């Protein structure tokens, strides 16, 4: 059989685009390829559905359908489902701790201002963001302190031993986050510095704080710190916990930031330096903006860990959200409702942490466009 | 234009060399990269530096704006001696523009912001004024229409032209080029070389490390050949290419011009 010389050819009729065969797109096709691709696949799908059914239905039954929602005492609970009365009856305490009831409006105002500021900064394309950011960092802490603590402008003093619940958790987390990030950035820059003394100090600091458990840090802050500080300076227990948490988390933050700084090519710094920019401008204008973008997942990861770690303060006698719910569970009037209590705490923590996680993903996508090739 | 607090000697512009390297020696650890380099560059002179890979070309020009530190010898730029003093180093850097092989544009800033960064933050000029002047330089490198794009959206040749404009925005007295075209595809090399030729014709003092021998022949006042950290041969382009004296220069030229 001889191979013919390939004949030349010219196509004159252009083919119109047709839609894809109906069995390759749409829900049915998706189900077939992903869930029922073969006998084993189908078996697994059915088994998984059964497991989900076993798990979800009783949970929903317990948490929603059979649950008791209204009332004031345990007598209002039938005992078939969850007794959310326990939560609603004690909600004020869970949110405000032992803050005097008639003064909780001060906490509400702080919550409201904070929520407004965060929303302003988080929503893209809001005007005067720079100004709002400065206000959030430089003015808001003072307003919050004066409102929460009182003691000036005729406001009654509410000592930090009366703070507690969600409010205390948020104070610990927000102060920790806001203080740990800049400290972490400075530590990371110090660790990469050419100056041997600065570098060694930063390395020792980071490695020390990363090497001890947070519980130890908190114990040291509450028991040992007063031994070192001169007698007349009586540091508040909350302040000591805050210092401990901040130092601890800034060491973790420093390593996240260092990873980001290392990812920026040397040529960027060289170009900045060649243009006559000094060290700080080079960092602030060229290296950090690029590095922070890369570090978003790591930074938010540290924030989330910090948020959850705040619950450890219960071991030094501060009543954060978890501790105050636990205290409520020990109340003889409400014995036996620990599942409701822990579920409530878990839900609150989850809502905050999940929001942070989602926002970071959104931020990453937002910052990626434009800089990358298409 | 340049406001420097740095010390200068009193000779006038014309007799004083723009760049002077005297007895320059540099080591990386134990490795002697630059060996007794002496070079004097007059104002407006265009110098092309060539030589095999690893011969120390980049290291030499990077010493001039102190991206690399030298251990022995003196460097004087526009009358200002390069010392350890960071103020003096920054004053020199404002007088010296540098273009890199890999452009090193700032990817998080637009083309215009790349150009305005140093004028605004180093020279403290008002943003409006800096932007207007940056647009003029972008016009000159024929890329003004891309001013609001990000570097990642431009071709290599366009990026390198932006990098040149960015350096020019500080009105430097000297421009250093470190293989500005060797990361580019052939069809983009010409657009960058054209800009460099124009710059040379306007009287800019230039030191170019490049293997573009066509550029050296048409533009350079002097060609310098380096090998193993030394200046082996230095001559006007015509005798340099037609009648190289050193055997190593002959070998190098036959290698890069041969094929
Ligand atoms: N940071 C460094 N540490 C140690 N050695 C280095 C360093 N930078 C460069 N070198 C060495 O110094 C020598 C000169 O390097 P340089 O980059 O100046 O060469 P070059 O002439 O520019 O070469 P090329 O044409 O490849 O760019 C090379 O042998 C190189 O390996
Ligand atoms: Mg080189």
mmCIF file of C-alpha atoms and ligand atoms in Angstrom, chain B residues 28 31 33 52-59 179, ligand 1:
data_model
loop_
_atom_site.group_PDB
_atom_site.id
_atom_site.type_symbol
_atom_site.label_atom_id
_atom_site.label_comp_id
_atom_site.label_asym_id
_atom_site.label_seq_id
_atom_site.Cartn_x
_atom_site.Cartn_y
_atom_site.Cartn_z
ATOM 1 C CA UNK B 28 34.225 39.058 48.524
ATOM 2 C CA UNK B 31 38.031 36.445 46.583
ATOM 3 C CA UNK B 33 36.983 40.769 42.671
ATOM 4 C CA UNK B 52 33.559 37.995 30.145
ATOM 5 C CA UNK B 53 31.035 36.900 32.735
ATOM 6 C CA UNK B 54 32.337 37.153 36.286
ATOM 7 C CA UNK B 55 35.016 39.689 35.409
ATOM 8 C CA UNK B 56 33.659 42.237 37.892
ATOM 9 C CA UNK B 57 31.861 44.694 35.601
ATOM 10 C CA UNK B 58 28.703 44.835 37.684
ATOM 11 C CA UNK B 59 30.648 44.965 40.898
ATOM 12 C CA UNK B 179 23.373 45.078 31.036
HETATM 13 N N1 LIG C 1 27.745 38.667 46.814
HETATM 14 C C1 LIG C 1 28.795 37.987 46.309
HETATM 15 N N2 LIG C 1 29.500 37.153 47.089
HETATM 16 C C2 LIG C 1 30.560 36.468 46.591
HETATM 17 N N3 LIG C 1 30.983 36.548 45.339
HETATM 18 C C3 LIG C 1 30.325 37.362 44.494
HETATM 19 C C4 LIG C 1 29.188 38.117 44.936
HETATM 20 N N4 LIG C 1 28.722 38.834 43.893
HETATM 21 C C5 LIG C 1 29.528 38.533 42.851
HETATM 22 N N5 LIG C 1 30.491 37.666 43.208
HETATM 23 C C6 LIG C 1 31.557 37.148 42.335
HETATM 24 O O1 LIG C 1 32.302 38.247 41.892
HETATM 25 C C7 LIG C 1 32.681 38.084 40.543
HETATM 26 C C8 LIG C 1 32.300 39.306 39.754
HETATM 27 O O2 LIG C 1 30.907 39.400 39.685
HETATM 28 P P1 LIG C 1 30.167 40.462 38.781
HETATM 29 O O3 LIG C 1 28.717 40.277 38.996
HETATM 30 O O4 LIG C 1 30.734 41.787 39.018
HETATM 31 O O5 LIG C 1 30.564 39.980 37.322
HETATM 32 P P2 LIG C 1 30.110 40.564 35.940
HETATM 33 O O6 LIG C 1 31.328 40.971 35.223
HETATM 34 O O7 LIG C 1 29.061 41.586 36.126
HETATM 35 O O8 LIG C 1 29.518 39.279 35.245
HETATM 36 P P3 LIG C 1 28.167 39.111 34.371
HETATM 37 O O9 LIG C 1 28.523 39.441 32.953
HETATM 38 O O10 LIG C 1 27.853 37.649 34.517
HETATM 39 O O11 LIG C 1 27.127 39.986 34.958
HETATM 40 C C9 LIG C 1 32.034 36.816 40.060
HETATM 41 O O12 LIG C 1 33.027 35.805 40.031
HETATM 42 C C10 LIG C 1 31.012 36.491 41.101
HETATM 43 O O13 LIG C 1 30.914 35.105 41.275
#
